[in-house]
Coordinates of C-alpha atoms in Angstrom, one line a residue:
X147 CA 13.6 -23.4 31.4
X148 CA 15.1 -22.6 28.0
X149 CA 16.6 -19.2 29.0
X150 CA 18.6 -18.6 25.8
X151 CA 15.6 -19.7 23.7
X152 CA 13.3 -17.3 25.7
X153 CA 15.7 -14.4 25.0
X154 CA 15.9 -15.2 21.3
X155 CA 12.1 -15.5 21.1
X156 CA 11.8 -12.2 23.0
X157 CA 14.0 -10.4 20.5
X158 CA 11.9 -11.8 17.7
X159 CA 8.7 -10.7 19.4
X160 CA 10.1 -7.2 19.9
X161 CA 11.3 -7.0 16.3
X162 CA 7.9 -8.0 15.1
X163 CA 6.2 -5.4 17.3
X164 CA 8.3 -2.4 16.0
X165 CA 8.6 -3.4 12.3
X166 CA 6.0 -1.6 10.1
X167 CA 4.0 -3.5 7.5
X168 CA 5.8 -3.5 4.1
X169 CA 4.1 -1.7 1.2
X170 CA 5.2 -4.2 -1.4
X171 CA 4.3 -2.2 -4.4
X172 CA 6.3 0.8 -3.2
X173 CA 9.2 -1.5 -2.1
X174 CA 9.4 -2.8 -5.6
X175 CA 9.4 0.6 -7.2
X176 CA 12.3 1.6 -4.8
X177 CA 14.1 -1.6 -5.7
X178 CA 14.0 -1.0 -9.4
X179 CA 15.4 2.5 -8.9
X180 CA 18.1 1.1 -6.7
X181 CA 19.1 -1.5 -9.2
X182 CA 19.2 1.0 -12.0
X183 CA 21.3 3.5 -10.0
X184 CA 23.8 0.9 -9.0
X185 CA 24.2 -0.5 -12.5
X186 CA 24.0 2.7 -14.6
X187 CA 27.8 2.8 -15.2
X188 CA 28.1 -0.9 -16.1
X189 CA 28.4 -2.0 -19.8
X190 CA 24.8 -3.1 -19.7
X191 CA 23.6 0.1 -18.0
X192 CA 25.3 2.2 -20.6
X193 CA 24.1 0.1 -23.5
X194 CA 20.4 0.4 -22.3
X195 CA 20.9 4.0 -21.2
X196 CA 20.0 3.6 -17.5
X197 CA 20.9 7.3 -16.9
X198 CA 18.1 8.6 -19.1
X199 CA 15.8 5.8 -17.9
X200 CA 16.2 7.1 -14.3
X201 CA 15.1 10.6 -15.5
X202 CA 11.8 9.2 -16.9
X203 CA 8.6 9.9 -15.0
X204 CA 7.5 6.4 -16.0
X205 CA 10.5 4.3 -15.1
X206 CA 8.6 1.1 -14.7
X207 CA 7.0 1.3 -18.2
X208 CA 10.2 2.6 -19.8
X209 CA 12.2 -0.2 -18.2
X210 CA 9.9 -2.9 -19.7
X211 CA 9.8 -1.3 -23.1
X212 CA 13.5 -0.7 -23.4
X213 CA 15.0 -4.0 -22.1
X214 CA 14.2 -7.3 -23.7
X215 CA 13.5 -10.6 -21.8
X216 CA 16.6 -12.7 -21.2
X217 CA 16.8 -16.4 -20.6
X218 CA 20.1 -17.9 -19.4
X219 CA 21.4 -18.6 -22.9
X220 CA 20.6 -15.1 -24.2
X221 CA 22.2 -13.1 -21.3
X222 CA 25.2 -15.5 -21.1
X223 CA 25.9 -15.3 -24.8
X224 CA 25.5 -11.5 -25.0
X225 CA 26.8 -10.4 -21.7
X226 CA 27.9 -12.8 -18.9
X227 CA 30.5 -14.4 -21.1
X228 CA 32.5 -11.2 -20.7
X229 CA 32.9 -11.9 -17.0
X230 CA 34.5 -15.3 -17.8
X231 CA 37.0 -13.4 -20.1
X232 CA 38.0 -11.2 -17.1
X233 CA 36.0 -8.1 -17.9
X234 CA 34.5 -6.1 -15.1
X235 CA 31.4 -4.0 -14.7
X236 CA 29.5 -6.0 -17.3
X237 CA 25.9 -6.3 -15.9
X238 CA 26.8 -5.4 -12.3
X239 CA 29.7 -3.5 -10.9
X240 CA 32.9 -5.4 -10.4
X241 CA 33.4 -9.1 -10.9
X242 CA 31.2 -11.8 -9.2
X243 CA 32.9 -13.7 -6.3
X244 CA 30.8 -16.8 -6.9
X245 CA 29.0 -18.6 -9.6
X246 CA 26.0 -20.8 -8.9
X247 CA 26.1 -24.0 -10.9
X248 CA 22.7 -25.0 -11.9
X249 CA 21.7 -27.7 -14.5
X250 CA 18.2 -27.2 -13.2
X251 CA 15.7 -29.8 -14.4
X252 CA 15.9 -29.2 -18.1
X253 CA 19.4 -28.4 -19.1
X254 CA 22.1 -30.9 -20.2
X255 CA 25.1 -28.8 -19.0
X256 CA 25.5 -26.6 -15.9
X257 CA 24.5 -23.0 -16.1
X258 CA 27.0 -20.6 -14.4
X259 CA 24.9 -17.9 -12.8
X260 CA 26.8 -14.9 -11.2
X261 CA 26.3 -14.5 -7.4
X262 CA 27.6 -11.2 -6.1
X263 CA 28.3 -10.2 -2.6
X264 CA 25.2 -8.0 -2.9
X265 CA 23.2 -11.1 -3.6
X266 CA 24.8 -13.0 -0.6
X267 CA 23.7 -10.1 1.6
X268 CA 20.2 -10.1 0.1
X269 CA 19.9 -13.8 0.8
X270 CA 21.1 -13.2 4.3
X271 CA 18.5 -10.5 4.9
X272 CA 15.8 -12.7 3.5
X273 CA 16.9 -15.4 5.8
X274 CA 16.7 -13.0 8.8
X275 CA 13.1 -12.2 7.6
X276 CA 12.3 -15.9 7.7
X277 CA 13.7 -16.2 11.2
X278 CA 11.6 -13.3 12.5
X279 CA 8.5 -14.7 10.8
X280 CA 8.8 -17.8 13.1
X281 CA 7.1 -15.6 15.7
X282 CA 3.9 -16.1 13.7
X283 CA 4.1 -19.9 14.1
X284 CA 3.8 -20.0 17.9
X285 CA 6.8 -22.2 18.5
X286 CA 8.0 -22.9 22.1
X287 CA 11.0 -21.0 23.4
X288 CA 13.2 -24.2 23.6
X289 CA 12.9 -24.6 19.8
X290 CA 15.3 -21.7 19.4
X291 CA 18.0 -23.6 21.3
X292 CA 17.8 -26.7 19.0
X293 CA 20.1 -27.5 16.1
X294 CA 19.1 -27.1 12.4
X295 CA 19.9 -29.7 9.7
X296 CA 20.5 -28.0 6.3
X297 CA 20.8 -30.6 3.6
X298 CA 21.9 -28.9 0.4
X299 CA 24.8 -29.3 -2.0
X300 CA 28.4 -29.6 -0.9
X301 CA 29.9 -26.5 0.7
X302 CA 33.3 -27.5 -0.7
X303 CA 33.2 -24.9 -3.4
X304 CA 35.5 -25.2 -6.4
X305 CA 38.0 -22.5 -7.0
X306 CA 38.3 -21.3 -10.6
X307 CA 40.3 -18.3 -11.7
X308 CA 39.4 -15.6 -9.2
X309 CA 36.0 -16.9 -8.0
X310 CA 34.3 -19.9 -6.4
X311 CA 31.7 -22.2 -7.9
X312 CA 29.0 -24.5 -6.5
X313 CA 25.3 -24.9 -6.1
X314 CA 23.5 -22.0 -4.5
X315 CA 22.6 -24.0 -1.4
X316 CA 26.3 -24.8 -0.9
X317 CA 27.3 -21.1 -1.5
X318 CA 24.7 -20.0 1.0
X319 CA 25.7 -22.5 3.6
X320 CA 29.4 -21.6 3.2
X321 CA 28.4 -18.0 4.1
X322 CA 26.4 -18.6 7.2
X323 CA 27.1 -16.2 10.1
X324 CA 29.6 -17.2 12.7
X325 CA 27.0 -17.0 15.5
X326 CA 24.9 -19.6 13.7
X327 CA 27.6 -22.2 13.2
X328 CA 27.1 -24.0 16.5
X329 CA 23.4 -24.5 15.6
X330 CA 24.2 -25.6 12.0
X331 CA 24.3 -29.4 11.2
X332 CA 25.7 -31.6 9.7
X333 CA 28.6 -29.2 10.3
X334 CA 31.3 -28.0 8.0
X335 CA 33.3 -31.2 7.7
X336 CA 30.4 -33.4 6.6
X337 CA 28.8 -30.6 4.5
X338 CA 32.0 -30.5 2.4
X339 CA 31.6 -34.1 1.3
X340 CA 30.9 -34.0 -2.4
X341 CA 29.4 -37.5 -2.9
X342 CA 25.8 -37.2 -1.8
X343 CA 25.4 -40.9 -0.7
X344 CA 28.6 -40.7 1.4
X345 CA 27.5 -37.4 3.0
X346 CA 24.1 -39.0 4.0
X347 CA 25.8 -42.0 5.4
X348 CA 27.9 -39.7 7.6
X349 CA 24.8 -37.8 8.7
X350 CA 23.2 -41.1 9.7
X351 CA 26.3 -42.3 11.5
X352 CA 26.4 -39.0 13.6
X353 CA 22.6 -38.5 14.0
X354 CA 22.5 -39.5 17.7
X355 CA 24.9 -36.7 18.6
X356 CA 22.5 -34.0 17.5
X357 CA 19.3 -32.5 18.9
X358 CA 17.7 -31.5 15.6
X359 CA 14.8 -29.0 15.9
X360 CA 14.5 -28.1 12.3
X361 CA 15.2 -29.5 8.8
X362 CA 15.8 -27.6 5.6
X363 CA 16.2 -28.8 2.0
X364 CA 14.4 -30.1 -1.1
X365 CA 11.7 -32.7 0.0
X366 CA 12.9 -35.7 -2.1
X367 CA 16.4 -35.6 -0.7
X368 CA 15.3 -34.8 2.8
X369 CA 13.1 -37.9 2.6
X370 CA 16.0 -40.1 1.5
X371 CA 18.2 -38.7 4.3
X372 CA 15.5 -39.5 6.9
X373 CA 15.1 -43.0 5.5
X374 CA 18.8 -43.6 5.8
X375 CA 18.8 -42.4 9.4
X376 CA 15.8 -44.6 10.3
X377 CA 17.4 -47.6 8.5
X378 CA 20.8 -47.1 10.2
X379 CA 19.4 -46.9 13.7
X380 CA 16.5 -49.4 13.1
X381 CA 13.8 -46.9 14.1
X382 CA 10.1 -46.8 13.5
X383 CA 10.2 -43.0 12.7
X384 CA 12.6 -40.1 12.9
X385 CA 11.2 -38.7 16.2
X386 CA 12.7 -41.7 18.0
X387 CA 16.2 -40.2 17.4
X388 CA 15.3 -36.5 17.0
X389 CA 12.3 -36.1 19.5
X390 CA 12.5 -32.3 19.4
X391 CA 12.1 -32.0 15.6
X392 CA 9.4 -29.4 15.1
X393 CA 9.9 -27.5 11.9
X394 CA 10.7 -28.4 8.3
X395 CA 11.5 -25.6 5.8
X396 CA 10.9 -27.0 2.3
X397 CA 12.4 -25.3 -0.8
X398 CA 12.6 -25.2 -4.5
X399 CA 9.5 -27.2 -5.3
X400 CA 5.9 -27.4 -4.1
X401 CA 5.7 -29.6 -0.9
X402 CA 2.2 -30.9 -1.6
X403 CA 3.2 -34.0 -3.7
X404 CA 5.6 -35.1 -1.0
X405 CA 3.4 -34.5 2.0
X406 CA 2.1 -38.0 2.5
X407 CA 5.4 -39.8 2.0
X408 CA 7.2 -37.2 4.2
X409 CA 4.6 -37.5 7.0
X410 CA 5.0 -41.3 7.0
X411 CA 8.6 -40.8 8.3
X412 CA 7.5 -38.8 11.4
X413 CA 6.2 -39.8 14.8
X414 CA 3.9 -36.8 14.9
X415 CA 3.0 -33.8 12.8
X416 CA 5.5 -30.9 12.5
X417 CA 5.3 -27.4 11.2
X418 CA 6.1 -27.1 7.4
X419 CA 7.3 -23.8 6.1
X420 CA 7.8 -23.3 2.4
X421 CA 10.7 -21.3 1.0
X422 CA 11.8 -20.5 -2.5
X423 CA 15.6 -20.2 -2.9
X424 CA 16.7 -20.3 -6.6
X425 CA 20.2 -20.0 -8.1
X426 CA 19.3 -16.5 -9.0
X427 CA 18.3 -15.4 -5.5
X428 CA 16.0 -15.9 -2.5
X429 CA 12.6 -15.4 -4.1
X430 CA 10.0 -15.9 -1.4
X431 CA 9.3 -17.4 2.0
X432 CA 6.2 -18.4 4.0
X433 CA 5.6 -16.0 6.8
X434 CA 2.3 -17.2 8.4
X435 CA 0.8 -20.5 9.3
X436 CA -2.7 -20.0 8.0
X437 CA -1.5 -20.4 4.4
X438 CA 1.3 -22.4 2.7
X439 CA 1.7 -19.5 0.2
X440 CA 5.0 -17.6 0.3
X441 CA 5.7 -13.9 0.4
X442 CA 7.9 -12.4 -2.3
X443 CA 11.1 -10.9 -0.9
X444 CA 10.3 -7.5 -2.4
X445 CA 12.9 -5.5 -0.4
X446 CA 15.9 -7.7 -0.8
X447 CA 17.8 -7.5 -4.0
X448 CA 15.1 -8.5 -6.6
X449 CA 12.7 -6.6 -8.8
X450 CA 9.8 -8.8 -10.1
X451 CA 7.7 -8.8 -13.2
X452 CA 5.1 -11.2 -14.3
X453 CA 4.0 -12.5 -17.8
X454 CA 0.6 -14.2 -18.0
X455 CA 1.3 -17.9 -18.7
X456 CA -0.8 -18.4 -21.8
X457 CA 0.0 -20.5 -24.8
X458 CA 0.0 -17.5 -27.2
X459 CA 3.0 -16.1 -25.2
X460 CA 5.1 -19.3 -25.0
X461 CA 7.2 -20.8 -27.8
X462 CA 7.1 -24.5 -28.4
X463 CA 10.4 -25.0 -26.5
X464 CA 8.9 -23.3 -23.4
X465 CA 10.7 -20.0 -23.9
X466 CA 9.0 -16.7 -23.8
X467 CA 8.0 -14.6 -26.9
X468 CA 9.6 -11.1 -26.8
X469 CA 6.3 -9.4 -27.4
X470 CA 4.6 -11.1 -24.4
X471 CA 3.0 -8.4 -22.2
X472 CA 4.5 -7.9 -18.8
X473 CA 2.8 -6.9 -15.5
X474 CA 4.1 -5.5 -12.2
X475 CA 2.9 -6.2 -8.7
X476 CA 0.3 -3.4 -8.8
X477 CA -1.7 -4.9 -11.7
X478 CA -1.5 -8.7 -11.3
X479 CA -4.6 -10.8 -10.6
X480 CA -5.4 -13.7 -8.2
X481 CA -5.2 -17.3 -9.3
X482 CA -3.6 -16.6 -12.7
X483 CA -0.5 -18.4 -13.7
X484 CA 2.5 -16.1 -14.4
X485 CA 5.9 -16.6 -15.8
X486 CA 8.3 -15.1 -13.2
X487 CA 10.7 -12.4 -14.4
X488 CA 13.5 -11.1 -12.2
X489 CA 16.1 -8.3 -12.2
X490 CA 18.7 -8.8 -9.4
X491 CA 21.7 -7.4 -7.6
X492 CA 23.7 -10.1 -9.3
X493 CA 23.2 -8.5 -12.7
X494 CA 20.4 -10.6 -14.1
X495 CA 18.0 -8.3 -16.1
X496 CA 14.5 -9.2 -17.0
X497 CA 15.6 -12.7 -16.5
X498 CA 13.2 -15.6 -17.1
X499 CA 13.9 -17.9 -14.2
X500 CA 11.8 -20.7 -15.7
X501 CA 9.2 -21.0 -12.9
X502 CA 5.5 -20.1 -13.0
X503 CA 3.7 -18.8 -10.0
X504 CA 0.2 -17.7 -9.0
X505 CA -0.8 -15.0 -6.5
X506 CA -3.0 -16.0 -3.5
X507 CA -2.9 -12.6 -1.8
X508 CA -1.8 -9.5 -3.8
X509 CA -1.6 -7.0 -0.9
X510 CA 0.7 -9.4 1.0
X511 CA 2.6 -10.3 -2.2
X512 CA 2.0 -14.0 -1.5
X513 CA 2.4 -16.6 -4.2
X514 CA 2.5 -20.3 -4.9
X515 CA 4.9 -22.1 -7.3
X516 CA 2.6 -23.6 -10.0
X517 CA 5.2 -25.2 -12.3
X518 CA 7.9 -24.7 -14.9
X519 CA 7.5 -23.0 -18.3
X520 CA 9.2 -26.1 -19.9
X521 CA 7.0 -28.5 -17.9
X522 CA 3.9 -27.1 -19.5
X523 CA 2.4 -30.0 -21.3
X524 CA 0.5 -28.6 -24.3
X525 CA 0.7 -31.4 -26.8
X526 CA -2.5 -31.4 -28.9
X527 CA -3.9 -28.6 -26.7
X528 CA -4.0 -30.4 -23.4
X529 CA -2.6 -27.4 -21.5
X530 CA -1.5 -29.2 -18.3
X531 CA 0.6 -27.2 -15.8
X532 CA 2.5 -28.9 -13.0
X533 CA 0.0 -27.8 -10.3
X534 CA -2.7 -29.7 -12.3
X535 CA -0.4 -32.7 -12.5
X536 CA 0.4 -32.5 -8.7
X537 CA -3.3 -32.3 -7.9
X538 CA -3.9 -35.5 -10.0
X539 CA -1.1 -37.3 -8.1
X540 CA -2.7 -36.3 -4.7
X541 CA -6.0 -37.7 -6.0
X542 CA -4.4 -41.0 -6.9
X543 CA -2.8 -41.2 -3.4
X544 CA -6.1 -40.7 -1.8
X545 CA -8.0 -43.1 -4.1
X546 CA -5.5 -45.9 -3.7
X547 CA -4.3 -45.2 -0.2
X548 CA -0.7 -45.0 -1.4
X549 CA 2.2 -42.6 -1.7
X550 CA 3.7 -41.4 -4.9
X551 CA 7.2 -40.0 -4.2
X552 CA 8.1 -39.0 -7.8
X553 CA 6.6 -38.9 -11.3
X554 CA 7.4 -37.9 -14.8
X555 CA 5.4 -37.5 -18.0
X556 CA 6.0 -37.5 -21.8
X557 CA 3.5 -36.8 -24.6
X558 CA 4.3 -38.9 -27.6
X559 CA 2.9 -41.2 -30.2
X560 CA 2.5 -44.9 -29.3
X561 CA 2.9 -47.8 -31.6
X562 CA -0.7 -47.4 -32.9
X563 CA 0.3 -43.9 -34.2
X564 CA -1.9 -42.1 -31.6
X565 CA -0.9 -39.5 -29.1
X566 CA -0.8 -40.5 -25.4
X567 CA 0.4 -39.1 -22.2
X568 CA 2.9 -41.6 -20.8
X569 CA 3.2 -41.4 -17.0
X570 CA 5.8 -43.1 -14.8
X571 CA 4.8 -43.2 -11.1
X572 CA 7.2 -44.0 -8.2
X573 CA 5.0 -45.9 -5.9
X574 CA 3.4 -49.2 -4.8
X575 CA -0.3 -49.4 -5.6
X576 CA -1.1 -52.4 -3.5
X577 CA -2.7 -54.6 -6.2
X578 CA -4.3 -51.9 -8.4
X579 CA -3.7 -52.6 -12.1
X580 CA -2.0 -50.0 -14.3
X581 CA -5.1 -49.9 -16.5
X582 CA -7.3 -48.9 -13.4
X583 CA -4.8 -46.3 -12.4
X584 CA -4.7 -44.9 -15.9
X585 CA -8.5 -44.6 -16.0
X586 CA -8.6 -42.9 -12.6
X587 CA -5.9 -40.4 -13.6
X588 CA -7.5 -39.7 -16.9
X589 CA -11.0 -39.1 -15.4
X590 CA -9.5 -36.7 -12.7
X591 CA -7.7 -34.7 -15.4
X592 CA -10.8 -34.4 -17.5
X593 CA -12.9 -33.1 -14.6
X594 CA -10.2 -30.7 -13.4
X595 CA -9.1 -29.2 -16.8
X596 CA -11.5 -28.3 -19.5
X597 CA -8.6 -28.0 -22.1
X598 CA -7.5 -31.5 -21.3
X599 CA -11.1 -32.7 -21.7
X600 CA -11.3 -31.1 -25.1
X601 CA -8.0 -32.6 -26.2
X602 CA -9.1 -36.0 -25.0
X603 CA -12.2 -35.7 -27.3
X604 CA -9.9 -35.0 -30.3
X605 CA -6.2 -35.7 -30.8
X606 CA -5.1 -37.0 -27.4
X607 CA -6.0 -40.7 -27.3
X608 CA -5.5 -41.4 -23.6
X609 CA -3.2 -42.0 -20.7
X610 CA -0.7 -44.8 -20.2
X611 CA 0.7 -45.4 -16.7
X612 CA 3.7 -47.5 -15.5
X613 CA 4.4 -47.9 -11.8
X614 CA 8.0 -48.3 -10.9
X615 CA 10.0 -48.2 -7.6
X616 CA 10.7 -44.6 -6.5
X617 CA 14.4 -45.5 -6.3
X618 CA 14.5 -45.6 -10.1
X619 CA 14.0 -41.8 -10.2
X620 CA 16.9 -41.3 -7.9
X621 CA 19.1 -43.6 -10.0
X622 CA 18.1 -41.4 -13.0
X623 CA 19.3 -38.3 -11.1
X624 CA 22.5 -40.1 -10.1
X625 CA 23.1 -41.3 -13.7
X626 CA 22.9 -37.7 -14.9
X627 CA 25.3 -36.5 -12.1
X628 CA 22.4 -34.6 -10.4
X629 CA 21.8 -36.3 -7.1
X630 CA 21.1 -34.3 -4.0
X631 CA 21.5 -30.5 -3.4
X632 CA 19.1 -28.4 -5.5
X633 CA 18.2 -31.1 -7.9
X634 CA 14.6 -31.5 -8.9
X635 CA 13.0 -34.3 -10.9
X636 CA 11.9 -33.4 -14.4
X637 CA 8.1 -33.5 -14.4
X638 CA 7.8 -33.4 -18.2
X639 CA 10.4 -34.9 -20.5
X640 CA 10.9 -34.5 -24.3
X641 CA 10.9 -37.7 -26.3
X642 CA 14.7 -37.9 -26.5
X643 CA 15.2 -37.7 -22.8
X644 CA 12.2 -40.0 -22.2
X645 CA 13.8 -42.7 -24.3
X646 CA 16.9 -42.5 -22.1
X647 CA 14.8 -42.6 -19.0
X648 CA 12.9 -45.6 -20.2
X649 CA 16.1 -47.4 -21.1
X650 CA 17.4 -46.9 -17.6
X651 CA 14.1 -48.1 -16.1
X652 CA 14.3 -51.3 -18.3
X653 CA 17.9 -51.8 -17.3
X654 CA 17.1 -51.5 -13.6
X655 CA 14.1 -53.8 -13.9
X656 CA 16.1 -56.6 -15.5

């Protein structure tokens, strides 16, 4: 009998029994006050007069009226640059001990996002919440004695001046509690290897030594790691070497598009739990099995606001217009796409994280990631969000009995002078022609999206599809020094980047 596992599960059951339900609306109001109180004596707090704001009987409304929206460039150019010049108490008390490097999916150079000790603690508390939520998934006691593979970026953080820099997954893994280190794989030595391919080869080499019960990481890179383990040990599926693998916690992107290709690597189904860890904080985690939606972490270091994701509020470059209306948790609606706005214990204020979400349950504060503001394809009025694109990909998988590991899109004029959506799909379509695939994709989008259908009757001429090996997408990431870790593939590219992508594809094909 798994005695230790039974004890751990018993503690989780007890904690769940005595913990009251969270009132997320009240938790968010309290969080805003806490953030303002803590930062009132910072340069930012004095500039925006947090003292008087705290005396208002309408703090929420005054907060949104007084403080503008900030994207990374705006807050860095106006405020965070002072941290790099040695100033303290800029947007949060003191100086950050860490900076999360994030080139994301749209930027050419790495962003340097402050990560304070308060944020490290908030992430830790959200992680504990995730562990206690495992009680809802009815896992056997022996699961809690198995090891966990966390595949993120390197934990070998770079020292610069008086702080450390790295991707948020590496920062988080370097701060795991001492009691958890015996469960954590691939272990500190392998996790510090900076070269992603080398790190994965070491994982594959050592795979037989571990009894992995859970995996954690971005789906595309977890898949490649599993493929390498299977190839190295000449397996049919990953359960032949890790028979007790029962849970996968996804993160950063919607798992749906990867579901079919991921499951093909398994010997039997496992529990998939979605999480949402961004460079700016631990946003949300799935807490119950009857939905794949995630609950916002309303109590742990982040105050959320939501801007309706509508074309009239979005600039052509995907940024947010300053006069766009903003909502709080008590007045959002179901199934409406929102631009996510965050104020955090790392000194981000009304920060546009770049993701769009939709609520599936307001009382529980449960959401799904629906896309990126800069991945909103609105050329000639087509209004395609990433969730609509993902749905179209799943339809193609079912129609042609295939898997599509990755994809990207660009809207541009073809040689005939007409606008088309150019899709590159990482897959093998088993004999279907690219013209047939284009027609199927186009028909699905017309049925699923009325704006797309209208655009197709006017300025949008059609869809052009090219099927390429999925490896080409990973080579693109490698060529841009963005392989592994928190890296996500660009779903929508501008014409300049798309030219570079096509040039690499043509080079690899020849």
